[in-house]
Short mmCIF file of C-alpha atoms and ligand atoms in Angstrom, two decimals:
data_model
loop_
_atom_site.label_atom_id
_atom_site.label_comp_id
_atom_site.label_asym_id
_atom_site.label_seq_id
_atom_site.Cartn_x
_atom_site.Cartn_y
_atom_site.Cartn_z
CA MET A 1 25.97 7.01 -7.10
CA LEU A 2 22.66 7.47 -5.29
CA LYS A 3 20.86 5.10 -2.97
CA ILE A 4 17.28 4.95 -4.26
CA GLY A 5 14.78 3.52 -1.76
CA VAL A 6 11.16 2.44 -2.00
CA ALA A 7 9.08 2.13 1.17
CA GLN A 8 5.98 0.04 1.70
CA ALA A 9 3.58 -0.59 4.58
CA ASP A 10 -0.04 -1.32 5.37
CA PHE A 11 -1.45 2.19 5.76
CA LYS A 12 -4.68 2.66 7.70
CA LEU A 13 -7.81 3.96 6.02
CA ALA A 14 -8.69 7.45 7.27
CA ASP A 15 -6.40 7.19 10.31
CA THR A 16 -3.94 10.02 9.83
CA GLN A 17 -2.22 9.60 13.20
CA ALA A 18 -1.58 5.89 12.58
CA ASN A 19 -0.25 6.67 9.10
CA LEU A 20 2.08 9.37 10.41
CA SER A 21 3.55 6.85 12.89
CA ILE A 22 3.99 4.26 10.14
CA ILE A 23 5.71 6.86 7.96
CA ARG A 24 8.01 7.97 10.80
CA GLU A 25 9.21 4.37 11.19
CA LEU A 26 9.83 4.03 7.45
CA LEU A 27 11.70 7.34 7.39
CA ASN A 28 13.89 6.26 10.32
CA GLN A 29 14.68 2.97 8.59
CA ALA A 30 15.53 4.82 5.36
CA ALA A 31 17.75 7.31 7.22
CA ASP A 32 19.57 4.50 9.05
CA THR A 33 20.28 2.85 5.68
CA GLY A 34 21.71 6.06 4.21
CA ILE A 35 19.10 6.39 1.49
CA ASP A 36 19.40 9.52 -0.68
CA VAL A 37 16.11 9.33 -2.56
CA LEU A 38 12.98 7.77 -1.05
CA VAL A 39 9.59 7.01 -2.58
CA LEU A 40 6.55 6.47 -0.34
CA PRO A 41 3.30 4.93 -1.64
CA GLU A 42 0.30 6.76 -3.06
CA LEU A 43 -2.10 8.38 -0.55
CA ALA A 44 0.25 7.55 2.32
CA ASN A 45 -1.32 10.10 4.67
CA SER A 46 -4.89 8.91 4.22
CA GLY A 47 -5.26 5.33 3.01
CA TYR A 48 -6.92 4.62 -0.31
CA ASN A 49 -10.37 3.09 -0.49
CA PHE A 50 -12.56 5.80 1.07
CA GLU A 51 -16.19 5.13 1.97
CA ASP A 52 -17.22 8.56 0.73
CA ILE A 53 -15.85 11.95 -0.15
CA ASP A 54 -16.30 13.24 3.42
CA GLN A 55 -13.92 10.57 4.70
CA ALA A 56 -11.42 11.54 2.00
CA ALA A 57 -11.74 15.22 2.87
CA LEU A 58 -11.24 14.58 6.60
CA THR A 59 -7.87 12.96 5.97
CA SER A 60 -6.65 15.44 3.36
CA GLU A 61 -4.17 18.26 3.87
CA GLU A 62 -3.07 21.30 1.89
CA ALA A 63 0.23 20.87 0.09
CA ASP A 64 3.16 22.14 2.16
CA LYS A 65 0.87 22.98 5.13
CA GLY A 66 0.00 19.82 7.05
CA PRO A 67 1.78 17.26 9.24
CA PHE A 68 2.46 14.76 6.43
CA CYS A 69 4.21 17.35 4.29
CA ALA A 70 6.13 18.51 7.38
CA LEU A 71 7.48 14.97 7.85
CA LEU A 72 8.63 14.83 4.23
CA ARG A 73 10.14 18.33 4.44
CA ASP A 74 12.05 17.53 7.64
CA TRP A 75 13.36 14.21 6.35
CA SER A 76 14.58 15.84 3.15
CA ALA A 77 16.35 18.62 5.07
CA ALA A 78 19.32 16.32 5.73
CA GLY A 79 20.34 16.57 2.04
CA ARG A 80 17.82 14.06 0.71
CA LEU A 81 14.99 13.84 -1.82
CA ILE A 82 11.58 12.33 -1.03
CA VAL A 83 8.28 11.88 -2.83
CA GLY A 84 5.12 10.76 -1.05
CA GLY A 85 1.51 10.24 -2.09
CA LEU A 86 -0.66 12.96 -0.58
CA CYS A 87 -4.45 13.20 -0.27
CA GLU A 88 -4.38 16.89 -1.14
CA GLN A 89 -7.00 19.54 -0.55
CA SER A 90 -6.90 22.83 -2.38
CA ASP A 91 -9.77 25.34 -2.36
CA GLY A 92 -12.22 22.64 -1.28
CA VAL A 93 -11.19 20.28 -4.11
CA LEU A 94 -9.39 16.96 -3.50
CA TYR A 95 -6.49 15.69 -5.59
CA ASN A 96 -4.57 12.43 -5.52
CA SER A 97 -1.14 14.02 -5.47
CA ALA A 98 2.56 13.39 -4.99
CA ALA A 99 4.52 15.94 -2.96
CA VAL A 100 8.25 16.15 -3.68
CA TYR A 101 10.71 17.63 -1.18
CA GLY A 102 14.45 18.07 -1.57
CA ASP A 103 16.89 19.60 0.91
CA GLY A 104 14.06 20.86 3.12
CA ARG A 105 11.99 22.60 0.48
CA LEU A 106 8.98 21.76 -1.66
CA ILE A 107 10.16 21.05 -5.22
CA THR A 108 6.85 20.20 -6.87
CA VAL A 109 3.38 18.72 -6.39
CA TYR A 110 2.04 16.45 -9.13
CA ARG A 111 -1.70 15.74 -9.29
CA LYS A 112 -2.53 12.31 -10.70
CA ALA A 113 -3.80 12.57 -14.26
CA HIS A 114 -5.32 9.10 -14.70
CA LEU A 115 -7.73 8.37 -11.87
CA PHE A 116 -8.51 4.70 -11.26
CA ALA A 117 -12.02 3.28 -10.66
CA ASN A 118 -13.72 4.88 -7.62
CA GLU A 119 -11.08 7.58 -7.34
CA VAL A 120 -13.16 9.57 -9.82
CA THR A 121 -15.81 10.05 -7.11
CA PHE A 122 -13.33 11.68 -4.68
CA PHE A 123 -10.68 13.40 -6.74
CA LYS A 124 -10.37 15.85 -9.57
CA PRO A 125 -7.76 14.73 -12.12
CA GLY A 126 -4.65 16.85 -12.52
CA ASN A 127 -4.26 18.70 -15.80
CA ASP A 128 -0.52 19.25 -15.79
CA LYS A 129 2.13 17.10 -17.42
CA PRO A 130 3.95 14.81 -14.99
CA PRO A 131 6.96 16.79 -13.77
CA VAL A 132 10.64 16.39 -14.55
CA PHE A 133 12.95 18.24 -12.16
CA ASP A 134 16.65 18.51 -11.32
CA TYR A 135 18.14 17.42 -8.05
CA ARG A 136 21.89 17.11 -7.41
CA GLY A 137 22.52 17.38 -11.14
CA GLN A 138 20.24 14.43 -11.96
CA LYS A 139 16.82 14.42 -13.60
CA PHE A 140 13.81 12.90 -11.88
CA GLY A 141 10.30 12.29 -13.20
CA VAL A 142 7.15 11.56 -11.21
CA MET A 143 3.93 9.75 -12.00
CA ILE A 144 1.33 8.11 -9.75
CA CYS A 145 0.11 4.52 -9.79
CA PHE A 146 -2.45 4.01 -12.62
CA ASP A 147 -0.50 6.46 -14.79
CA TRP A 148 1.62 3.34 -15.52
CA PHE A 149 -1.21 1.99 -17.68
CA PHE A 150 -0.64 4.85 -20.14
CA PRO A 151 2.85 4.30 -21.62
CA GLU A 152 2.73 7.82 -23.04
CA MET A 153 3.32 9.13 -19.52
CA ALA A 154 6.62 7.32 -19.02
CA ARG A 155 7.67 8.12 -22.59
CA SER A 156 6.90 11.80 -22.07
CA LEU A 157 8.99 11.82 -18.87
CA ALA A 158 11.87 10.09 -20.66
CA LEU A 159 11.72 12.42 -23.67
CA ARG A 160 11.98 15.36 -21.27
CA GLY A 161 15.16 13.87 -19.83
CA ALA A 162 14.01 11.95 -16.75
CA GLN A 163 16.66 9.40 -15.78
CA ILE A 164 14.40 7.77 -13.21
CA ILE A 165 10.63 7.67 -12.72
CA LEU A 166 9.54 7.94 -9.09
CA HIS A 167 6.20 6.16 -8.81
CA PRO A 168 4.09 6.25 -5.62
CA SER A 169 1.45 3.52 -5.96
CA ASN A 170 -1.41 1.59 -4.37
CA LEU A 171 -1.58 -1.30 -6.82
CA VAL A 172 -4.64 -3.52 -7.06
CA LEU A 173 -4.19 -4.92 -10.60
CA PRO A 174 -1.61 -7.72 -10.94
CA TRP A 175 0.52 -6.38 -13.81
CA CYS A 176 2.25 -3.17 -12.83
CA GLN A 177 5.52 -4.53 -11.46
CA LYS A 178 6.13 -6.37 -14.76
CA ALA A 179 4.92 -3.42 -16.80
CA MET A 180 7.33 -1.05 -15.05
CA LEU A 181 10.17 -3.32 -16.10
CA THR A 182 8.95 -2.78 -19.66
CA ARG A 183 8.66 1.00 -19.08
CA SER A 184 12.33 0.85 -17.96
CA ILE A 185 13.46 -1.11 -21.02
CA GLU A 186 11.47 0.80 -23.65
CA ASN A 187 12.54 4.20 -22.28
CA ARG A 188 15.96 3.19 -20.94
CA VAL A 189 15.25 4.75 -17.57
CA PHE A 190 15.32 3.60 -13.97
CA THR A 191 12.01 3.29 -12.15
CA ALA A 192 11.18 3.26 -8.43
CA THR A 193 7.68 2.04 -7.59
CA ALA A 194 6.60 2.21 -3.92
CA ASN A 195 3.47 0.15 -3.48
CA ARG A 196 1.51 -0.36 -0.28
CA THR A 197 0.51 -3.66 1.29
CA GLY A 198 -2.56 -4.78 3.23
CA VAL A 199 -6.28 -4.29 2.71
CA ASP A 200 -8.64 -1.29 2.66
CA ARG A 201 -12.22 -2.59 2.90
CA ASP A 202 -12.63 -4.77 -0.25
CA LEU A 203 -9.32 -3.88 -1.92
CA SER A 204 -5.95 -5.61 -1.35
CA PHE A 205 -2.64 -4.10 -2.31
CA SER A 206 0.19 -6.19 -3.67
CA GLY A 207 3.46 -4.81 -2.19
CA PHE A 208 6.55 -5.94 -4.14
CA SER A 209 7.82 -2.38 -4.27
CA GLN A 210 10.77 -2.31 -6.63
CA VAL A 211 13.60 -0.45 -8.31
CA THR A 212 14.29 -1.34 -11.96
CA SER A 213 17.11 -0.47 -14.36
CA PRO A 214 17.25 0.62 -18.03
CA ARG A 215 18.58 -2.84 -18.85
CA GLY A 216 15.48 -4.54 -17.54
CA GLU A 217 16.86 -5.67 -14.19
CA VAL A 218 14.91 -5.67 -10.94
CA LEU A 219 17.61 -4.15 -8.73
CA ALA A 220 15.66 -4.36 -5.47
CA GLN A 221 12.26 -5.74 -4.55
CA ALA A 222 10.31 -6.02 -1.29
CA ASP A 223 7.94 -8.88 -0.53
CA GLY A 224 4.15 -8.84 -0.76
CA GLU A 225 3.43 -8.14 2.92
CA SER A 226 6.17 -6.60 5.04
CA ALA A 227 6.53 -3.00 6.08
CA ASP A 228 9.97 -2.38 4.65
CA VAL A 229 12.35 -0.10 2.78
CA VAL A 230 14.39 -1.70 0.02
CA TRP A 231 16.98 0.12 -2.06
CA ALA A 232 19.48 0.00 -4.89
CA GLU A 233 22.60 2.09 -5.37
CA VAL A 234 22.68 3.38 -8.93
CA ASP A 235 24.41 5.77 -11.30
CA LEU A 236 21.46 7.55 -12.86
CA ASN A 237 23.66 8.73 -15.74
CA ALA A 238 23.38 5.19 -17.13
CA ALA A 239 19.90 6.23 -18.27
CA ASP A 240 21.40 8.79 -20.65
CA ASN A 241 22.71 6.01 -22.90
CA LYS A 242 19.82 5.45 -25.30
CA MET A 243 21.77 3.15 -27.65
CA VAL A 244 19.83 -0.12 -27.85
CA THR A 245 22.30 -1.40 -30.46
CA LYS A 246 25.08 0.46 -32.31
CA GLN A 247 22.52 1.28 -34.97
CA ASN A 248 19.55 2.02 -32.71
CA ASP A 249 19.42 5.20 -30.73
CA LEU A 250 16.09 4.82 -28.97
CA PHE A 251 14.89 8.37 -29.46
CA GLN A 252 16.36 8.91 -32.92
CA CYS A 253 14.74 5.71 -34.16
CA ARG A 254 11.29 6.92 -33.21
CA ARG A 255 8.89 7.61 -36.10
CA PRO A 256 6.45 10.12 -34.62
CA GLU A 257 4.94 10.78 -38.05
CA LEU A 258 3.58 7.23 -37.88
CA TYR A 259 2.16 7.73 -34.38
CA ASP A 260 0.32 11.00 -34.90
CA ASP A 261 -2.99 9.35 -34.07
CA LEU A 262 -1.70 8.99 -30.49
CA CYS A 263 -2.30 12.70 -30.01
CA GLY A 264 -5.92 13.72 -30.03
C1 ACM B 301 -4.32 2.94 -8.56
O1 ACM B 301 -4.13 3.77 -9.44
N1 ACM B 301 -4.17 3.22 -7.29
C2 ACM B 301 -4.70 1.56 -8.91
#
C-alpha cells in the first residue's frame, strides 16, 4: 500500500521565494502525514499567468540545478517519490515541465506536450512521450494539466503499464476533475491531479485536487480554496486488473485497426 498525496495552494506569480515557502509548508504537511508519493501543481516554482516571456525566464530554473529542484530532491531522500511542476530553462529555452525525484535522485523530467492558450508564447512544447517509470516495484506515468484534454496521452501511459497517472495542473477550464475520473475508468488506472488555487492576474484556478481509482471512485479530494494536502492509501496493483467484465479485457478488446486515423 502507498499513501498517494496531492498538494494544492495559491502560488504567487513570479515570486520564487514566496513559492518556495509555500512548498516547504506543503512538504512538511505531507511528511507529517506519512505520504509516500506526492504531486505538486504545475509551475509551482513560478506561478502561471506570466505578463511576458522575461517574467517567465526570471522565475525559471535549470532542471536539477535550482532551489525548487533541491527541495524536491531533499524531500524525496527520505524514501519518497515526488513530482512537481517546474518552469524549466534549458539552453535559453523555457519548458513547462514536471520534475520527478525518488529517493534523493532525479528520475525524469517531462516537458508538457500540449501547451494551453498563452503558454505557447512562453514555452516550447516537449517532443517526448509522457514517461512511465518504476519506483518501488510500481509503475508511474506523468502528464501535465492540459494533456488531460487528449485522451491518447492517458491511454498511451496505460498501455505502457502505468498504474497511476501523476498529473501536476493549473486548471482553468471546469471539466478536468470529472474527465480524470473518466481517464481512470477507461484505462483502469489511478490518477492523482494536483491543481492550484487562487488567481494569477485574470485567471482563476479551481483547486479540488484529487486522487481517483480504476473503479471510478474519487478517493480523496481537496476543496476549491484551501492550501492543503489530501491523500489516499492505495494498492496500485489493482490497476493491473483490466477485466471490465469476464468477457472484456480492456486492452484485448481494443480494435486499433478501426482507430488508425487517430495516428497522423
Ligand atoms: C493548463 O494546461 N494549465 C490549463
